[in-house]
Amino acid sequence: MNTTISPIQVQKFQEDGFLVIEDFLDASELQEWRQAVDQAVIERNGLKIPGKEIRMEDEDGSNKEMDYYANVFDQLLNLWQTSEQVKQIMLDERLGEMAATLAGVDGIRIWHDQALIKRPWANPTSWHLDTPFWSFSDKRAISIWVALDDATPENGCLYFIPQSHQQTTFENPGITKNMNAVFQFYPQFIKSKSVCAAMKAGSASFHNGMCIHGAGANMTPGFRRAMTCAYMPDGAVFNGIQNILTDEYFAELKIGDPLNNEQQNPLIFSKTTTTR
Ligand SMILES: O=C(O)CCC(=O)C(=O)O
């Protein structure tokens, strides 16, 4: 893994809210990630989130809204909790250090991982923010998105609105079928030029969870597979939003409690403690 982050990359990430890392994985690592993710997805048998009993087949087309979203991508969360091989990959301290360095924090926890698989002819991923969906409010939250197939303008690569993270808030514009909904919420970006983050398989991007981003439709008969992970700065506290938390854990939490449950949000890098 090409895990070196230069001060110039940190500066660019902080300014723009995203950063592409070419050739993040070498050919054998790419093979290992693909195999681990494909196998973990098969083993989940449609279960989207462990402990939540939400299944992909619940999105069966009977509800027109869900029918649309089911065809944006297959979304399987927290594969690290159900696959030993994905756990080995995701809990790698080097990934945590990259994320922490770019985010400018001393320690980082996994919020959730997710495989995002656009099937042939999939719908686009509308412009949105990530952090307002999550159970903590921290403007330094960050995600990695690793291309397991070439991600192109034809098959649904990511796009970013540079510097948008500097002006967005924790209010959630949501994610709807309308690609332009976020711009009604943030009209100051209506004339912004988006940046297309086409990537070869094995390349990756990081983005700040407050940066406006989306992905195109898959206009091809092939798959666009990505493995992603969202990271939460260590020390972040519960804000009252359930998001992916299980009903049991959610019931225990009070607003302001630290989100430091190792089974749910493992600390994968810390400048001050040894994480392994
Ligand atoms: O892969 C996609 O289509 C969207 C990914 C995304 O929004 C994210 O990783 O935050």
mmCIF file of C-alpha atoms and ligand atoms in Angstrom:
data_model
loop_
_atom_site.group_PDB
_atom_site.id
_atom_site.type_symbol
_atom_site.label_atom_id
_atom_site.label_comp_id
_atom_site.label_asym_id
_atom_site.label_seq_id
_atom_site.Cartn_x
_atom_site.Cartn_y
_atom_site.Cartn_z
ATOM 1 C CA MET A 1 0.000 0.000 0.000
ATOM 2 C CA ASN A 2 1.218 3.434 -0.917
ATOM 3 C CA THR A 3 0.502 5.025 2.465
ATOM 4 C CA THR A 4 2.915 7.963 2.325
ATOM 5 C CA ILE A 5 1.201 11.324 2.712
ATOM 6 C CA SER A 6 3.265 14.456 2.030
ATOM 7 C CA PRO A 7 2.681 17.862 3.658
ATOM 8 C CA ILE A 8 1.599 19.146 0.206
ATOM 9 C CA GLN A 9 -1.066 16.432 0.019
ATOM 10 C CA VAL A 10 -2.296 17.355 3.505
ATOM 11 C CA GLN A 11 -2.522 20.994 2.462
ATOM 12 C CA LYS A 12 -4.386 20.116 -0.742
ATOM 13 C CA PHE A 13 -6.808 17.874 1.129
ATOM 14 C CA GLN A 14 -7.472 20.532 3.757
ATOM 15 C CA GLU A 15 -8.074 23.144 1.043
ATOM 16 C CA ASP A 16 -10.137 21.134 -1.434
ATOM 17 C CA GLY A 17 -11.829 18.597 0.867
ATOM 18 C CA PHE A 18 -10.695 15.612 -1.212
ATOM 19 C CA LEU A 19 -7.526 13.999 -2.522
ATOM 20 C CA VAL A 20 -6.869 11.269 -5.092
ATOM 21 C CA ILE A 21 -4.038 8.795 -4.397
ATOM 22 C CA GLU A 22 -2.970 7.111 -7.634
ATOM 23 C CA ASP A 23 -1.797 3.484 -7.428
ATOM 24 C CA PHE A 24 -2.714 3.164 -3.769
ATOM 25 C CA LEU A 25 -2.742 -0.642 -4.046
ATOM 26 C CA ASP A 26 -0.308 -2.701 -6.100
ATOM 27 C CA ALA A 27 -1.582 -5.514 -8.327
ATOM 28 C CA SER A 28 -1.386 -8.246 -5.669
ATOM 29 C CA GLU A 29 -2.999 -6.070 -2.978
ATOM 30 C CA LEU A 30 -5.799 -5.177 -5.398
ATOM 31 C CA GLN A 31 -6.346 -8.879 -6.011
ATOM 32 C CA GLU A 32 -6.444 -9.507 -2.240
ATOM 33 C CA TRP A 33 -8.951 -6.659 -1.591
ATOM 34 C CA ARG A 34 -11.199 -7.774 -4.466
ATOM 35 C CA GLN A 35 -11.215 -11.371 -3.281
ATOM 36 C CA ALA A 36 -11.847 -10.394 0.372
ATOM 37 C CA VAL A 37 -14.653 -7.957 -0.466
ATOM 38 C CA ASP A 38 -16.362 -10.218 -3.030
ATOM 39 C CA GLN A 39 -16.305 -13.135 -0.587
ATOM 40 C CA ALA A 40 -17.533 -11.005 2.333
ATOM 41 C CA VAL A 41 -20.403 -9.654 0.206
ATOM 42 C CA ILE A 42 -21.433 -13.199 -0.810
ATOM 43 C CA GLU A 43 -21.324 -14.347 2.824
ATOM 44 C CA ARG A 44 -23.589 -11.502 3.940
ATOM 45 C CA ASN A 45 -26.324 -12.902 1.739
ATOM 46 C CA GLY A 46 -28.055 -9.532 1.406
ATOM 47 C CA LEU A 47 -27.756 -8.431 5.082
ATOM 48 C CA LYS A 48 -26.869 -4.728 4.854
ATOM 49 C CA ILE A 49 -25.777 -3.993 8.446
ATOM 50 C CA PRO A 50 -24.852 -6.593 11.080
ATOM 51 C CA GLY A 51 -27.195 -6.399 14.074
ATOM 52 C CA LYS A 52 -29.806 -4.327 12.222
ATOM 53 C CA GLU A 53 -31.642 -6.938 10.133
ATOM 54 C CA ILE A 54 -32.025 -4.587 7.170
ATOM 55 C CA ARG A 55 -31.757 -6.690 4.043
ATOM 56 C CA MET A 56 -31.131 -5.696 0.439
ATOM 57 C CA GLU A 57 -34.150 -7.738 -0.690
ATOM 58 C CA ASP A 58 -36.364 -5.496 1.473
ATOM 59 C CA GLU A 59 -35.803 -3.043 -1.363
ATOM 60 C CA ASP A 60 -37.934 -5.220 -3.584
ATOM 61 C CA GLY A 61 -39.362 -2.667 -5.971
ATOM 62 C CA SER A 62 -42.826 -2.544 -4.369
ATOM 63 C CA ASN A 63 -42.009 0.923 -3.069
ATOM 64 C CA LYS A 64 -41.096 3.193 -5.955
ATOM 65 C CA GLU A 65 -38.641 5.272 -3.860
ATOM 66 C CA MET A 66 -36.794 2.196 -2.567
ATOM 67 C CA ASP A 67 -36.784 0.729 -6.059
ATOM 68 C CA TYR A 68 -34.768 3.748 -7.229
ATOM 69 C CA TYR A 69 -32.297 3.612 -4.316
ATOM 70 C CA ALA A 70 -31.834 -0.160 -4.602
ATOM 71 C CA ASN A 71 -30.547 0.536 -8.093
ATOM 72 C CA VAL A 72 -28.017 3.179 -7.058
ATOM 73 C CA PHE A 73 -25.666 0.575 -5.633
ATOM 74 C CA ASP A 74 -25.458 -2.562 -3.524
ATOM 75 C CA GLN A 75 -24.439 -1.226 -0.112
ATOM 76 C CA LEU A 76 -23.047 -3.624 2.491
ATOM 77 C CA LEU A 77 -21.849 -1.992 5.694
ATOM 78 C CA ASN A 78 -19.374 -3.090 8.336
ATOM 79 C CA LEU A 79 -17.982 -6.036 6.428
ATOM 80 C CA TRP A 80 -15.085 -5.872 8.930
ATOM 81 C CA GLN A 81 -17.486 -7.226 11.545
ATOM 82 C CA THR A 82 -18.432 -10.328 9.559
ATOM 83 C CA SER A 83 -15.284 -11.151 7.544
ATOM 84 C CA GLU A 84 -11.921 -11.900 9.151
ATOM 85 C CA GLN A 85 -10.160 -11.074 5.876
ATOM 86 C CA VAL A 86 -11.841 -7.654 5.551
ATOM 87 C CA LYS A 87 -11.112 -7.019 9.243
ATOM 88 C CA GLN A 88 -7.398 -7.596 8.593
ATOM 89 C CA ILE A 89 -7.536 -5.086 5.748
ATOM 90 C CA MET A 90 -9.693 -2.426 7.419
ATOM 91 C CA LEU A 91 -8.069 -2.389 10.840
ATOM 92 C CA ASP A 92 -4.622 -1.801 9.341
ATOM 93 C CA GLU A 93 -2.979 0.937 11.399
ATOM 94 C CA ARG A 94 -1.398 2.404 8.243
ATOM 95 C CA LEU A 95 -4.845 3.282 6.856
ATOM 96 C CA GLY A 96 -5.701 4.915 10.164
ATOM 97 C CA GLU A 97 -2.504 6.927 10.124
ATOM 98 C CA MET A 98 -3.185 8.200 6.585
ATOM 99 C CA ALA A 99 -6.716 9.231 7.528
ATOM 100 C CA ALA A 100 -5.565 10.862 10.788
ATOM 101 C CA THR A 101 -2.754 12.744 9.029
ATOM 102 C CA LEU A 102 -5.065 14.132 6.346
ATOM 103 C CA ALA A 103 -7.814 14.967 8.834
ATOM 104 C CA GLY A 104 -5.332 16.584 11.220
ATOM 105 C CA VAL A 105 -6.330 14.499 14.255
ATOM 106 C CA ASP A 106 -4.335 12.482 16.802
ATOM 107 C CA GLY A 107 -6.464 9.356 16.729
ATOM 108 C CA ILE A 108 -9.023 7.796 14.427
ATOM 109 C CA ARG A 109 -11.784 5.187 14.768
ATOM 110 C CA ILE A 110 -13.704 3.291 12.139
ATOM 111 C CA TRP A 111 -17.206 4.703 11.848
ATOM 112 C CA HIS A 112 -18.231 2.135 9.267
ATOM 113 C CA ASP A 113 -16.811 0.470 6.212
ATOM 114 C CA GLN A 114 -18.960 -0.177 3.167
ATOM 115 C CA ALA A 115 -18.756 -1.986 -0.136
ATOM 116 C CA LEU A 116 -20.503 0.133 -2.772
ATOM 117 C CA ILE A 117 -21.172 -1.814 -5.931
ATOM 118 C CA LYS A 118 -22.789 -0.148 -8.880
ATOM 119 C CA ARG A 119 -24.313 -2.858 -11.018
ATOM 120 C CA PRO A 120 -24.591 -2.505 -14.801
ATOM 121 C CA TRP A 121 -26.837 0.457 -15.702
ATOM 122 C CA ALA A 122 -27.072 1.632 -12.036
ATOM 123 C CA ASN A 123 -28.604 4.987 -11.092
ATOM 124 C CA PRO A 124 -26.326 7.904 -10.144
ATOM 125 C CA THR A 125 -25.447 8.689 -6.516
ATOM 126 C CA SER A 126 -26.937 12.144 -5.972
ATOM 127 C CA TRP A 127 -24.832 14.961 -4.599
ATOM 128 C CA HIS A 128 -24.732 14.760 -0.801
ATOM 129 C CA LEU A 129 -22.730 15.239 2.394
ATOM 130 C CA ASP A 130 -21.786 12.312 4.646
ATOM 131 C CA THR A 131 -21.235 13.679 8.157
ATOM 132 C CA PRO A 132 -24.791 15.001 8.754
ATOM 133 C CA PHE A 133 -26.046 11.379 8.518
ATOM 134 C CA TRP A 134 -23.694 10.152 11.258
ATOM 135 C CA SER A 135 -24.056 9.858 15.045
ATOM 136 C CA PHE A 136 -21.349 12.411 15.784
ATOM 137 C CA SER A 137 -20.773 15.952 14.494
ATOM 138 C CA ASP A 138 -17.142 16.560 13.701
ATOM 139 C CA LYS A 139 -15.987 18.551 10.683
ATOM 140 C CA ARG A 140 -12.803 16.487 10.483
ATOM 141 C CA ALA A 141 -14.545 13.163 9.706
ATOM 142 C CA ILE A 142 -13.045 11.581 6.597
ATOM 143 C CA SER A 143 -13.614 8.635 4.231
ATOM 144 C CA ILE A 144 -11.455 6.555 1.963
ATOM 145 C CA TRP A 145 -12.920 5.214 -1.313
ATOM 146 C CA VAL A 146 -10.853 2.510 -3.009
ATOM 147 C CA ALA A 147 -11.597 1.638 -6.649
ATOM 148 C CA LEU A 148 -11.771 -2.148 -7.098
ATOM 149 C CA ASP A 149 -12.607 -1.679 -10.784
ATOM 150 C CA ASP A 150 -11.543 1.186 -13.023
ATOM 151 C CA ALA A 151 -13.898 4.011 -12.039
ATOM 152 C CA THR A 152 -14.672 6.124 -15.097
ATOM 153 C CA PRO A 153 -17.085 8.883 -16.127
ATOM 154 C CA GLU A 154 -18.963 6.114 -17.982
ATOM 155 C CA ASN A 155 -19.448 3.678 -15.096
ATOM 156 C CA GLY A 156 -20.073 5.999 -12.120
ATOM 157 C CA CYS A 157 -16.851 7.485 -10.760
ATOM 158 C CA LEU A 158 -16.955 10.031 -7.939
ATOM 159 C CA TYR A 159 -17.250 13.797 -8.423
ATOM 160 C CA PHE A 160 -16.465 16.474 -5.828
ATOM 161 C CA ILE A 161 -17.313 20.152 -5.336
ATOM 162 C CA PRO A 162 -13.891 21.516 -4.282
ATOM 163 C CA GLN A 163 -13.748 23.554 -1.062
ATOM 164 C CA SER A 164 -17.445 23.009 -0.340
ATOM 165 C CA HIS A 165 -16.534 21.460 3.048
ATOM 166 C CA GLN A 166 -15.431 24.922 4.174
ATOM 167 C CA GLN A 167 -19.002 26.234 4.000
ATOM 168 C CA THR A 168 -21.348 23.310 4.700
ATOM 169 C CA THR A 169 -23.032 22.711 8.071
ATOM 170 C CA PHE A 170 -24.325 19.697 10.044
ATOM 171 C CA GLU A 171 -27.858 20.353 8.795
ATOM 172 C CA ASN A 172 -28.686 17.435 6.503
ATOM 173 C CA PRO A 173 -29.877 18.196 2.950
ATOM 174 C CA GLY A 174 -30.400 14.414 2.666
ATOM 175 C CA ILE A 175 -29.965 12.421 -0.508
ATOM 176 C CA THR A 176 -32.834 12.351 -2.925
ATOM 177 C CA LYS A 177 -33.400 11.362 -6.532
ATOM 178 C CA ASN A 178 -32.822 14.956 -7.585
ATOM 179 C CA MET A 179 -29.173 15.461 -8.358
ATOM 180 C CA ASN A 180 -29.610 19.204 -7.805
ATOM 181 C CA ALA A 181 -31.269 19.092 -4.346
ATOM 182 C CA VAL A 182 -28.054 19.884 -2.493
ATOM 183 C CA PHE A 183 -27.595 23.024 -4.595
ATOM 184 C CA GLN A 184 -31.032 24.281 -3.564
ATOM 185 C CA PHE A 185 -29.758 23.915 0.007
ATOM 186 C CA TYR A 186 -26.372 25.461 -0.824
ATOM 187 C CA PRO A 187 -27.077 27.892 -3.710
ATOM 188 C CA GLN A 188 -23.577 29.355 -3.404
ATOM 189 C CA PHE A 189 -22.265 26.229 -5.198
ATOM 190 C CA ILE A 190 -24.709 26.269 -8.129
ATOM 191 C CA LYS A 191 -22.031 27.669 -10.444
ATOM 192 C CA SER A 192 -19.137 25.599 -9.000
ATOM 193 C CA LYS A 193 -17.126 23.431 -11.343
ATOM 194 C CA SER A 194 -17.185 19.839 -10.151
ATOM 195 C CA VAL A 195 -14.046 17.692 -10.262
ATOM 196 C CA CYS A 196 -14.299 14.248 -11.821
ATOM 197 C CA ALA A 197 -12.275 11.683 -9.837
ATOM 198 C CA ALA A 198 -11.806 8.984 -12.465
ATOM 199 C CA MET A 199 -9.437 6.343 -11.107
ATOM 200 C CA LYS A 200 -7.738 3.166 -12.188
ATOM 201 C CA ALA A 201 -8.573 0.075 -10.137
ATOM 202 C CA GLY A 202 -6.310 0.150 -7.077
ATOM 203 C CA SER A 203 -6.281 3.946 -6.835
ATOM 204 C CA ALA A 204 -8.151 5.656 -4.021
ATOM 205 C CA SER A 205 -9.538 8.955 -2.852
ATOM 206 C CA PHE A 206 -10.075 10.506 0.556
ATOM 207 C CA HIS A 207 -12.835 13.015 1.141
ATOM 208 C CA ASN A 208 -13.949 15.129 4.049
ATOM 209 C CA GLY A 209 -17.482 14.133 5.154
ATOM 210 C CA MET A 210 -18.614 17.761 4.770
ATOM 211 C CA CYS A 211 -17.486 17.971 1.114
ATOM 212 C CA ILE A 212 -20.325 17.817 -1.430
ATOM 213 C CA HIS A 213 -19.844 14.718 -3.584
ATOM 214 C CA GLY A 214 -21.721 12.266 -5.741
ATOM 215 C CA ALA A 215 -21.203 9.697 -8.478
ATOM 216 C CA GLY A 216 -22.473 9.292 -12.003
ATOM 217 C CA ALA A 217 -24.776 6.619 -13.373
ATOM 218 C CA ASN A 218 -23.291 3.380 -14.608
ATOM 219 C CA MET A 219 -23.805 3.672 -18.362
ATOM 220 C CA THR A 220 -22.008 0.379 -19.018
ATOM 221 C CA PRO A 221 -22.815 -3.333 -18.804
ATOM 222 C CA GLY A 222 -19.951 -3.852 -16.303
ATOM 223 C CA PHE A 223 -19.697 -3.532 -12.524
ATOM 224 C CA ARG A 224 -18.125 -0.604 -10.656
ATOM 225 C CA ARG A 225 -16.955 -1.991 -7.312
ATOM 226 C CA ALA A 226 -15.572 0.202 -4.530
ATOM 227 C CA MET A 227 -14.537 -0.516 -0.943
ATOM 228 C CA THR A 228 -14.820 2.440 1.375
ATOM 229 C CA CYS A 229 -14.365 3.286 5.018
ATOM 230 C CA ALA A 230 -15.629 6.256 7.015
ATOM 231 C CA TYR A 231 -13.495 7.366 9.939
ATOM 232 C CA MET A 232 -14.420 9.245 13.104
ATOM 233 C CA PRO A 233 -11.863 11.327 15.018
ATOM 234 C CA ASP A 234 -11.118 9.738 18.402
ATOM 235 C CA GLY A 235 -12.928 11.637 21.149
ATOM 236 C CA ALA A 236 -16.062 12.349 19.067
ATOM 237 C CA VAL A 237 -19.310 12.249 21.061
ATOM 238 C CA PHE A 238 -22.856 11.021 20.396
ATOM 239 C CA ASN A 239 -25.189 13.622 18.816
ATOM 240 C CA GLY A 240 -28.525 11.774 19.122
ATOM 241 C CA ILE A 241 -28.661 10.408 15.531
ATOM 242 C CA GLN A 242 -28.960 6.594 15.305
ATOM 243 C CA ASN A 243 -27.562 6.018 11.778
ATOM 244 C CA ILE A 244 -25.939 2.559 11.789
ATOM 245 C CA LEU A 245 -25.995 2.026 15.581
ATOM 246 C CA THR A 246 -27.904 -1.038 16.765
ATOM 247 C CA ASP A 247 -31.131 -0.420 18.719
ATOM 248 C CA GLU A 248 -29.482 -1.799 21.895
ATOM 249 C CA TYR A 249 -26.425 0.452 21.736
ATOM 250 C CA PHE A 250 -28.518 3.464 20.675
ATOM 251 C CA ALA A 251 -30.812 2.952 23.703
ATOM 252 C CA GLU A 252 -27.789 3.043 26.046
ATOM 253 C CA LEU A 253 -26.297 6.269 24.687
ATOM 254 C CA LYS A 254 -26.931 9.784 25.944
ATOM 255 C CA ILE A 255 -26.085 12.886 23.895
ATOM 256 C CA GLY A 256 -22.487 13.828 24.689
ATOM 257 C CA ASP A 257 -21.326 10.274 25.476
ATOM 258 C CA PRO A 258 -17.983 9.393 23.858
ATOM 259 C CA LEU A 259 -18.317 6.926 20.973
ATOM 260 C CA ASN A 260 -15.502 4.670 22.104
ATOM 261 C CA ASN A 261 -16.998 1.177 22.017
ATOM 262 C CA GLU A 262 -14.236 -0.977 20.495
ATOM 263 C CA GLN A 263 -16.717 -3.547 19.104
ATOM 264 C CA GLN A 264 -18.564 -0.834 17.213
ATOM 265 C CA ASN A 265 -15.877 1.793 16.514
ATOM 266 C CA PRO A 266 -12.374 0.383 16.886
ATOM 267 C CA LEU A 267 -9.502 2.806 17.385
ATOM 268 C CA ILE A 268 -7.169 1.946 14.515
ATOM 269 C CA PHE A 269 -4.570 4.650 14.945
ATOM 270 C CA SER A 270 -3.511 6.883 17.790
ATOM 271 C CA LYS A 271 -0.434 9.064 18.151
ATOM 272 C CA THR A 272 -0.596 8.641 21.908
ATOM 273 C CA THR A 273 -1.391 4.940 22.451
ATOM 274 C CA THR A 274 -0.347 1.716 20.757
ATOM 275 C CA THR A 275 -3.422 0.432 18.931
ATOM 276 C CA ARG A 276 -2.246 -3.102 18.198
HETATM 277 O O1 LIG B 1 -19.653 5.194 -4.569
HETATM 278 C C1 LIG B 1 -20.575 5.990 -4.673
HETATM 279 O O2 LIG B 1 -21.407 5.921 -5.580
HETATM 280 C C2 LIG B 1 -20.746 7.090 -3.679
HETATM 281 C C3 LIG B 1 -19.750 7.028 -2.572
HETATM 282 C C4 LIG B 1 -19.963 7.989 -1.482
HETATM 283 O O3 LIG B 1 -20.831 8.824 -1.498
HETATM 284 C C5 LIG B 1 -19.060 7.912 -0.322
HETATM 285 O O4 LIG B 1 -18.178 7.032 -0.273
HETATM 286 O O5 LIG B 1 -19.218 8.749 0.591
#
